[in-house]
């Protein structure tokens, strides 16, 4: 048996007026998902336990059968694992976004763009390396990641009550108070002040400004935590396989979960990602192992940007370029397989941030299921199917055990 987990990050939404009262999932052309969903079982899964933030870190840990209550320490330590950064017990990892902020004359700080206009990986690497050369020391180390997503490792302790916020939750908002909170850690204000000056004068930003692109004129630290303790999927379920994603967060979960992380050239985490390469990589994993996870970030990014038509495109691209080729190739191979299509969380366009609602998904089994849904894959259809069946939303751990048809060990 082969197990295929396909995740359209942030794909879920609510009816959008500009889409005629449809969600992006309803508005997009999704023939592959709809064909499979009609023959599949529909499920609701609570990927965000009560009291936890509805981030992709918590939600994707749940989708891989982990209980965040037992292993979650923060987002950044997961990304550190992806980058090969080993955290000492006294070290704390922070996600470090390259952002574009504005400073009006009234002294406020406005979060204009959490991604610096989706700055390229090559551009951002030059910026982070410049910051490390100027500001790195025995207490602070910066590591380049992908696009706007980077890492800071801080050696020290955090003051009681210290907390950060994700910049994508505060687009076009006043973040002055959140920024001032960094002052609780003496090493941070000098770093942030130096970063502002270094970034402003860097050739990468001067060239971006010349081309009419937003500059990366600041850094934003968040998602802090220490290294988590996680058993591998092989130890817990006896399965081996690979993970394919453009973002360090998912790659880090894969590393800690004992999966082979496959890096695909041209995988960007946005609409221009290399879908064909990701689908081919997934099929290569399934040729030798029994599990693969493919994660696509574009629906979430367009949701954060509040872009309805672009989110429709992201959903359609996920269907045409990931779900269809993988499912069709597995059918041609003739091996039994189980395939799940899901989102990790909702990212409604009108909110431009995540919601912690249970996520709709379907579980397709090439051998057939007892009661096929007969429905296409939409938020409303899954809710209706689950309501009719009388089943309650599953936890992430319960879902994964059901998906791979075995209980966790230990």
Short mmCIF file of N, CA, C and O in Angstrom, two decimals, residues 105-214:
data_model
loop_
_atom_site.label_atom_id
_atom_site.label_comp_id
_atom_site.label_asym_id
_atom_site.label_seq_id
_atom_site.Cartn_x
_atom_site.Cartn_y
_atom_site.Cartn_z
N UNK A 105 5.10 60.06 9.90
CA UNK A 105 5.68 61.11 10.75
C UNK A 105 5.16 61.07 12.19
O UNK A 105 5.76 61.67 13.07
N UNK A 106 4.05 60.38 12.41
CA UNK A 106 3.49 60.33 13.77
C UNK A 106 4.17 59.29 14.66
O UNK A 106 3.74 59.06 15.80
N UNK A 107 5.22 58.63 14.15
CA UNK A 107 5.98 57.70 14.96
C UNK A 107 5.50 56.27 14.93
O UNK A 107 6.11 55.40 15.55
N UNK A 108 4.45 56.00 14.20
CA UNK A 108 3.95 54.62 14.11
C UNK A 108 4.81 53.79 13.15
O UNK A 108 5.55 54.33 12.34
N UNK A 109 4.66 52.48 13.27
CA UNK A 109 5.29 51.54 12.35
C UNK A 109 4.18 50.72 11.70
O UNK A 109 3.41 50.05 12.41
N UNK A 110 4.09 50.74 10.38
CA UNK A 110 3.02 50.05 9.65
C UNK A 110 3.61 48.86 8.90
O UNK A 110 4.58 49.02 8.14
N UNK A 111 3.03 47.67 9.10
CA UNK A 111 3.46 46.47 8.37
C UNK A 111 2.80 46.49 6.99
O UNK A 111 1.62 46.16 6.84
N UNK A 112 3.55 46.90 5.99
CA UNK A 112 3.00 47.02 4.63
C UNK A 112 3.05 45.68 3.90
O UNK A 112 2.09 45.29 3.25
N UNK A 113 4.16 44.96 4.01
CA UNK A 113 4.32 43.73 3.23
C UNK A 113 5.22 42.76 3.99
O UNK A 113 6.42 42.99 4.15
N UNK A 114 4.61 41.66 4.47
CA UNK A 114 5.36 40.66 5.25
C UNK A 114 6.36 39.89 4.41
O UNK A 114 7.21 39.17 4.95
N UNK A 115 6.29 40.02 3.06
CA UNK A 115 7.15 39.23 2.18
C UNK A 115 8.09 40.08 1.33
O UNK A 115 8.81 39.53 0.49
N UNK A 116 8.10 41.39 1.54
CA UNK A 116 8.91 42.29 0.70
C UNK A 116 8.68 42.02 -0.78
O UNK A 116 9.62 41.84 -1.57
N UNK A 117 7.38 42.00 -1.15
CA UNK A 117 7.02 41.79 -2.56
C UNK A 117 7.53 40.44 -3.06
O UNK A 117 7.94 40.30 -4.20
N UNK A 118 7.48 39.42 -2.17
CA UNK A 118 7.97 38.08 -2.50
C UNK A 118 9.37 38.16 -3.11
O UNK A 118 9.64 37.67 -4.20
N UNK A 119 10.25 38.75 -2.33
CA UNK A 119 11.64 38.89 -2.72
C UNK A 119 12.22 37.53 -3.09
O UNK A 119 11.84 36.50 -2.53
N UNK A 120 13.10 37.51 -4.07
CA UNK A 120 13.66 36.23 -4.53
C UNK A 120 14.65 35.68 -3.52
O UNK A 120 15.22 36.42 -2.69
N UNK A 121 14.88 34.40 -3.60
CA UNK A 121 15.82 33.74 -2.69
C UNK A 121 17.24 34.27 -2.89
O UNK A 121 17.97 34.49 -1.91
N UNK A 122 17.64 34.51 -4.13
CA UNK A 122 18.99 35.02 -4.39
C UNK A 122 19.17 36.41 -3.80
O UNK A 122 20.20 36.70 -3.17
N UNK A 123 18.17 37.28 -3.98
CA UNK A 123 18.26 38.63 -3.43
C UNK A 123 18.32 38.59 -1.90
O UNK A 123 19.15 39.27 -1.27
N UNK A 124 17.43 37.80 -1.31
CA UNK A 124 17.35 37.80 0.15
C UNK A 124 18.59 37.17 0.78
O UNK A 124 19.02 37.58 1.86
N UNK A 125 19.17 36.19 0.10
CA UNK A 125 20.39 35.58 0.64
C UNK A 125 21.49 36.65 0.78
O UNK A 125 22.21 36.68 1.79
N UNK A 126 21.61 37.51 -0.21
CA UNK A 126 22.63 38.56 -0.13
C UNK A 126 22.37 39.50 1.05
O UNK A 126 23.30 39.93 1.73
N UNK A 127 21.11 39.79 1.29
CA UNK A 127 20.76 40.69 2.39
C UNK A 127 21.05 40.05 3.75
O UNK A 127 21.62 40.67 4.64
N UNK A 128 20.65 38.80 3.90
CA UNK A 128 20.87 38.12 5.18
C UNK A 128 22.36 37.91 5.44
O UNK A 128 22.85 38.06 6.57
N UNK A 129 23.11 37.59 4.40
CA UNK A 129 24.56 37.43 4.58
C UNK A 129 25.21 38.75 4.98
O UNK A 129 26.15 38.78 5.78
N UNK A 130 24.70 39.87 4.43
CA UNK A 130 25.23 41.17 4.82
C UNK A 130 24.92 41.47 6.29
O UNK A 130 25.76 42.01 7.03
N UNK A 131 23.72 41.10 6.73
CA UNK A 131 23.35 41.32 8.13
C UNK A 131 24.19 40.45 9.05
O UNK A 131 24.62 40.90 10.12
N UNK A 132 24.42 39.21 8.66
CA UNK A 132 25.24 38.32 9.49
C UNK A 132 26.67 38.84 9.58
O UNK A 132 27.28 38.83 10.66
N UNK A 133 27.21 39.31 8.48
CA UNK A 133 28.59 39.83 8.49
C UNK A 133 28.72 41.03 9.41
O UNK A 133 29.74 41.20 10.09
N UNK A 134 27.67 41.87 9.45
CA UNK A 134 27.75 43.09 10.25
C UNK A 134 27.29 42.90 11.68
O UNK A 134 27.80 43.57 12.59
N UNK A 135 26.35 41.99 11.92
CA UNK A 135 25.69 41.91 13.23
C UNK A 135 25.87 40.57 13.93
O UNK A 135 25.55 40.47 15.13
N UNK A 136 26.31 39.55 13.22
CA UNK A 136 26.45 38.23 13.84
C UNK A 136 27.51 38.23 14.92
O UNK A 136 28.55 38.88 14.78
N UNK A 137 27.24 37.53 16.00
CA UNK A 137 28.20 37.43 17.10
C UNK A 137 27.89 36.15 17.88
O UNK A 137 27.11 35.32 17.44
N UNK A 138 28.51 35.99 19.04
CA UNK A 138 28.34 34.75 19.79
C UNK A 138 26.91 34.57 20.30
O UNK A 138 26.52 33.46 20.66
N UNK A 139 26.13 35.65 20.33
CA UNK A 139 24.75 35.54 20.82
C UNK A 139 23.72 35.56 19.71
O UNK A 139 22.58 35.14 19.92
N UNK A 140 24.09 36.05 18.53
CA UNK A 140 23.13 36.20 17.44
C UNK A 140 23.74 35.64 16.15
O UNK A 140 24.83 36.04 15.74
N UNK A 141 23.01 34.73 15.49
CA UNK A 141 23.45 34.21 14.20
C UNK A 141 22.27 34.21 13.24
O UNK A 141 21.16 33.77 13.60
N UNK A 142 22.50 34.68 12.02
CA UNK A 142 21.47 34.72 11.00
C UNK A 142 21.78 33.71 9.90
O UNK A 142 22.93 33.56 9.48
N UNK A 143 20.73 33.02 9.42
CA UNK A 143 20.88 32.01 8.38
C UNK A 143 19.87 32.30 7.26
O UNK A 143 18.68 32.49 7.54
N UNK A 144 20.32 32.31 6.01
CA UNK A 144 19.39 32.56 4.90
C UNK A 144 18.53 31.34 4.62
O UNK A 144 18.98 30.19 4.74
N UNK A 145 17.27 31.60 4.23
CA UNK A 145 16.34 30.55 3.87
C UNK A 145 15.83 30.74 2.45
O UNK A 145 16.61 30.94 1.52
N UNK A 146 14.51 30.70 2.28
CA UNK A 146 13.88 30.81 0.97
C UNK A 146 13.04 32.08 0.91
O UNK A 146 12.28 32.38 1.84
N UNK A 147 13.19 32.85 -0.16
CA UNK A 147 12.43 34.08 -0.38
C UNK A 147 12.57 34.99 0.84
O UNK A 147 13.69 35.32 1.23
N UNK A 148 11.46 35.34 1.47
CA UNK A 148 11.51 36.27 2.60
C UNK A 148 11.71 35.56 3.94
O UNK A 148 11.80 36.20 4.98
N UNK A 149 11.79 34.23 3.95
CA UNK A 149 11.75 33.42 5.18
C UNK A 149 13.17 33.02 5.61
O UNK A 149 13.81 32.21 4.95
N UNK A 150 13.61 33.54 6.77
CA UNK A 150 14.97 33.28 7.22
C UNK A 150 14.98 32.93 8.71
O UNK A 150 13.92 32.79 9.33
N UNK A 151 16.17 32.80 9.27
CA UNK A 151 16.28 32.29 10.64
C UNK A 151 17.28 33.12 11.43
O UNK A 151 18.34 33.49 10.93
N UNK A 152 16.94 33.38 12.69
CA UNK A 152 17.85 33.97 13.65
C UNK A 152 17.96 33.02 14.83
O UNK A 152 16.94 32.55 15.35
N UNK A 153 19.18 32.73 15.27
CA UNK A 153 19.40 31.93 16.47
C UNK A 153 19.96 32.84 17.54
O UNK A 153 20.97 33.53 17.34
N UNK A 154 19.28 32.85 18.70
CA UNK A 154 19.65 33.70 19.83
C UNK A 154 20.09 32.82 20.99
O UNK A 154 19.37 31.89 21.38
N UNK A 155 21.28 33.09 21.51
CA UNK A 155 21.78 32.35 22.67
C UNK A 155 21.45 33.15 23.93
O UNK A 155 22.03 34.23 24.16
N UNK A 156 20.51 32.65 24.69
CA UNK A 156 20.11 33.36 25.89
C UNK A 156 18.72 32.93 26.33
O UNK A 156 18.14 31.99 25.78
N UNK A 157 18.19 33.63 27.29
CA UNK A 157 16.86 33.33 27.81
C UNK A 157 15.89 34.44 27.42
O UNK A 157 16.29 35.57 27.13
N UNK A 158 14.61 34.09 27.40
CA UNK A 158 13.57 35.07 27.11
C UNK A 158 12.94 35.55 28.40
O UNK A 158 12.73 34.76 29.33
N UNK A 159 12.63 36.83 28.49
CA UNK A 159 11.98 37.34 29.70
C UNK A 159 10.58 36.75 29.85
O UNK A 159 9.94 36.38 28.86
N UNK A 160 10.11 36.67 31.07
CA UNK A 160 8.77 36.13 31.33
C UNK A 160 7.73 36.95 30.58
O UNK A 160 7.76 38.19 30.59
N UNK A 161 6.83 36.25 29.91
CA UNK A 161 5.76 36.92 29.20
C UNK A 161 6.11 37.42 27.82
O UNK A 161 5.25 37.97 27.11
N UNK A 162 7.37 37.24 27.39
CA UNK A 162 7.76 37.71 26.07
C UNK A 162 7.07 36.88 25.00
O UNK A 162 7.01 35.66 25.07
N UNK A 163 6.52 37.56 24.00
CA UNK A 163 5.83 36.88 22.89
C UNK A 163 5.92 37.73 21.64
O UNK A 163 6.01 38.97 21.72
N UNK A 164 5.92 37.08 20.50
CA UNK A 164 5.97 37.77 19.22
C UNK A 164 4.71 37.46 18.43
O UNK A 164 3.91 36.60 18.82
N UNK A 165 4.55 38.12 17.28
CA UNK A 165 3.37 37.88 16.42
C UNK A 165 3.85 37.68 14.98
O UNK A 165 4.85 38.24 14.56
N UNK A 166 3.12 36.87 14.21
CA UNK A 166 3.46 36.69 12.79
C UNK A 166 3.15 37.97 12.01
O UNK A 166 2.07 38.54 12.17
N UNK A 167 4.04 38.43 11.16
CA UNK A 167 3.78 39.66 10.41
C UNK A 167 2.62 39.53 9.44
O UNK A 167 1.92 40.51 9.17
N UNK A 168 2.37 38.31 8.90
CA UNK A 168 1.27 38.16 7.95
C UNK A 168 -0.09 38.29 8.60
O UNK A 168 -1.10 38.41 7.91
N UNK A 169 -0.14 38.28 9.93
CA UNK A 169 -1.42 38.51 10.63
C UNK A 169 -1.73 39.98 10.79
O UNK A 169 -2.81 40.33 11.28
N UNK A 170 -0.80 40.85 10.38
CA UNK A 170 -0.98 42.28 10.66
C UNK A 170 -0.66 43.14 9.43
O UNK A 170 -0.16 44.26 9.57
N UNK A 171 -0.99 42.63 8.26
CA UNK A 171 -0.75 43.40 7.04
C UNK A 171 -1.54 44.71 7.07
O UNK A 171 -2.72 44.74 7.43
N UNK A 172 -0.85 45.80 6.69
CA UNK A 172 -1.45 47.14 6.63
C UNK A 172 -1.93 47.63 7.99
O UNK A 172 -2.80 48.49 8.08
N UNK A 173 -1.34 47.09 9.05
CA UNK A 173 -1.74 47.48 10.40
C UNK A 173 -0.58 48.13 11.15
O UNK A 173 0.59 47.96 10.80
N UNK A 174 -0.94 48.85 12.20
CA UNK A 174 0.04 49.46 13.09
C UNK A 174 0.65 48.38 13.98
O UNK A 174 -0.05 47.72 14.75
N UNK A 175 1.96 48.16 13.86
CA UNK A 175 2.63 47.12 14.64
C UNK A 175 3.63 47.73 15.63
O UNK A 175 4.53 47.05 16.10
N UNK A 176 3.44 49.01 15.95
CA UNK A 176 4.40 49.70 16.81
C UNK A 176 4.57 49.00 18.15
O UNK A 176 5.68 48.81 18.64
N UNK A 177 3.45 48.61 18.77
CA UNK A 177 3.52 47.97 20.07
C UNK A 177 4.25 46.65 20.02
O UNK A 177 5.06 46.34 20.93
N UNK A 178 4.00 45.85 18.99
CA UNK A 178 4.69 44.57 18.84
C UNK A 178 6.19 44.79 18.66
O UNK A 178 7.01 44.03 19.19
N UNK A 179 6.54 45.82 17.88
CA UNK A 179 7.96 46.10 17.62
C UNK A 179 8.66 46.53 18.90
O UNK A 179 9.80 46.13 19.16
N UNK A 180 8.00 47.35 19.71
CA UNK A 180 8.62 47.83 20.95
C UNK A 180 8.89 46.68 21.92
O UNK A 180 9.81 46.76 22.74
N UNK A 181 8.11 45.59 21.79
CA UNK A 181 8.31 44.45 22.70
C UNK A 181 9.68 43.82 22.53
O UNK A 181 10.20 43.20 23.47
N UNK A 182 10.30 43.97 21.35
CA UNK A 182 11.64 43.42 21.16
C UNK A 182 12.65 44.04 22.12
O UNK A 182 13.69 43.45 22.40
N UNK A 183 12.34 45.23 22.63
CA UNK A 183 13.24 45.90 23.55
C UNK A 183 13.44 45.17 24.86
O UNK A 183 14.36 45.49 25.62
N UNK A 184 12.60 44.17 25.14
CA UNK A 184 12.76 43.39 26.37
C UNK A 184 14.02 42.53 26.34
O UNK A 184 14.47 42.05 27.38
N UNK A 185 14.55 42.29 25.15
CA UNK A 185 15.78 41.51 25.00
C UNK A 185 16.90 42.47 24.59
O UNK A 185 16.88 43.01 23.48
N UNK A 186 17.85 42.75 25.45
CA UNK A 186 18.85 43.80 25.18
C UNK A 186 19.58 43.65 23.85
O UNK A 186 19.97 44.66 23.24
N UNK A 187 19.76 42.43 23.37
CA UNK A 187 20.51 42.23 22.12
C UNK A 187 19.72 42.61 20.88
O UNK A 187 20.32 42.80 19.80
N UNK A 188 18.40 42.76 21.00
CA UNK A 188 17.59 42.95 19.81
C UNK A 188 17.54 44.39 19.28
O UNK A 188 17.65 44.60 18.06
N UNK A 189 17.35 45.41 20.11
CA UNK A 189 17.27 46.78 19.55
C UNK A 189 18.49 47.17 18.72
O UNK A 189 18.33 47.74 17.63
N UNK A 190 19.73 46.87 19.15
CA UNK A 190 20.87 47.21 18.29
C UNK A 190 20.83 46.47 16.95
O UNK A 190 21.19 47.03 15.91
N UNK A 191 20.40 45.20 16.98
CA UNK A 191 20.30 44.43 15.74
C UNK A 191 19.28 45.04 14.80
O UNK A 191 19.56 45.22 13.60
N UNK A 192 18.11 45.38 15.31
CA UNK A 192 17.05 45.92 14.47
C UNK A 192 17.43 47.29 13.90
O UNK A 192 17.13 47.59 12.74
N UNK A 193 18.08 48.10 14.70
CA UNK A 193 18.50 49.42 14.23
C UNK A 193 19.58 49.28 13.16
O UNK A 193 19.55 49.97 12.12
N UNK A 194 20.53 48.38 13.39
CA UNK A 194 21.59 48.18 12.40
C UNK A 194 21.02 47.63 11.10
O UNK A 194 21.43 48.02 10.00
N UNK A 195 20.06 46.71 11.22
CA UNK A 195 19.46 46.11 10.03
C UNK A 195 18.79 47.16 9.16
O UNK A 195 18.90 47.12 7.93
N UNK A 196 18.12 48.11 9.78
CA UNK A 196 17.44 49.16 9.01
C UNK A 196 18.44 49.91 8.13
O UNK A 196 18.20 50.16 6.95
N UNK A 197 19.58 50.29 8.71
CA UNK A 197 20.55 51.04 7.94
C UNK A 197 21.25 50.19 6.88
O UNK A 197 21.45 50.65 5.75
N UNK A 198 21.61 48.96 7.22
CA UNK A 198 22.28 48.09 6.26
C UNK A 198 21.39 47.78 5.07
O UNK A 198 21.81 47.83 3.91
N UNK A 199 20.13 47.46 5.34
CA UNK A 199 19.20 47.13 4.27
C UNK A 199 18.92 48.34 3.37
O UNK A 199 18.83 48.21 2.15
N UNK A 200 18.80 49.51 3.96
CA UNK A 200 18.48 50.71 3.17
C UNK A 200 19.56 51.01 2.14
O UNK A 200 19.25 51.50 1.04
N UNK A 201 20.81 50.70 2.47
CA UNK A 201 21.92 51.07 1.60
C UNK A 201 22.42 49.91 0.74
O UNK A 201 23.40 50.06 0.02
N UNK A 202 21.76 48.76 0.80
CA UNK A 202 22.28 47.60 0.10
C UNK A 202 21.96 47.66 -1.39
O UNK A 202 20.86 48.06 -1.79
N UNK A 203 22.90 47.24 -2.25
CA UNK A 203 22.65 47.27 -3.70
C UNK A 203 21.40 46.49 -4.14
O UNK A 203 20.73 46.88 -5.10
N UNK A 204 21.08 45.41 -3.44
CA UNK A 204 19.87 44.65 -3.80
C UNK A 204 18.63 45.53 -3.68
O UNK A 204 17.77 45.56 -4.57
N UNK A 205 18.54 46.28 -2.59
CA UNK A 205 17.37 47.13 -2.40
C UNK A 205 17.38 48.34 -3.32
O UNK A 205 16.33 48.78 -3.79
N UNK A 206 18.55 48.86 -3.61
CA UNK A 206 18.61 49.98 -4.55
C UNK A 206 18.12 49.53 -5.93
O UNK A 206 17.39 50.27 -6.62
N UNK A 207 18.49 48.32 -6.33
CA UNK A 207 18.05 47.80 -7.62
C UNK A 207 16.55 47.50 -7.61
O UNK A 207 15.84 47.76 -8.59
N UNK A 208 16.03 46.97 -6.50
CA UNK A 208 14.59 46.70 -6.40
C UNK A 208 13.81 48.01 -6.49
O UNK A 208 12.76 48.09 -7.15
N UNK A 209 14.32 49.04 -5.85
CA UNK A 209 13.65 50.34 -5.90
C UNK A 209 13.65 50.88 -7.32
O UNK A 209 12.65 51.44 -7.80
N UNK A 210 14.76 50.70 -8.03
CA UNK A 210 14.84 51.17 -9.41
C UNK A 210 13.82 50.48 -10.30
O UNK A 210 13.26 51.08 -11.21
N UNK A 211 13.55 49.19 -10.00
CA UNK A 211 12.58 48.42 -10.79
C UNK A 211 11.14 48.58 -10.31
O UNK A 211 10.24 47.93 -10.83
N UNK A 212 10.93 49.43 -9.31
CA UNK A 212 9.58 49.65 -8.83
C UNK A 212 9.07 48.57 -7.90
O UNK A 212 7.86 48.45 -7.69
N UNK A 213 9.98 47.77 -7.32
CA UNK A 213 9.60 46.71 -6.39
C UNK A 213 9.74 47.22 -4.96
O UNK A 213 10.58 48.09 -4.67
N UNK A 214 8.94 46.67 -4.07
CA UNK A 214 9.09 47.02 -2.67
C UNK A 214 10.44 46.52 -2.17
O UNK A 214 10.87 45.41 -2.50
#
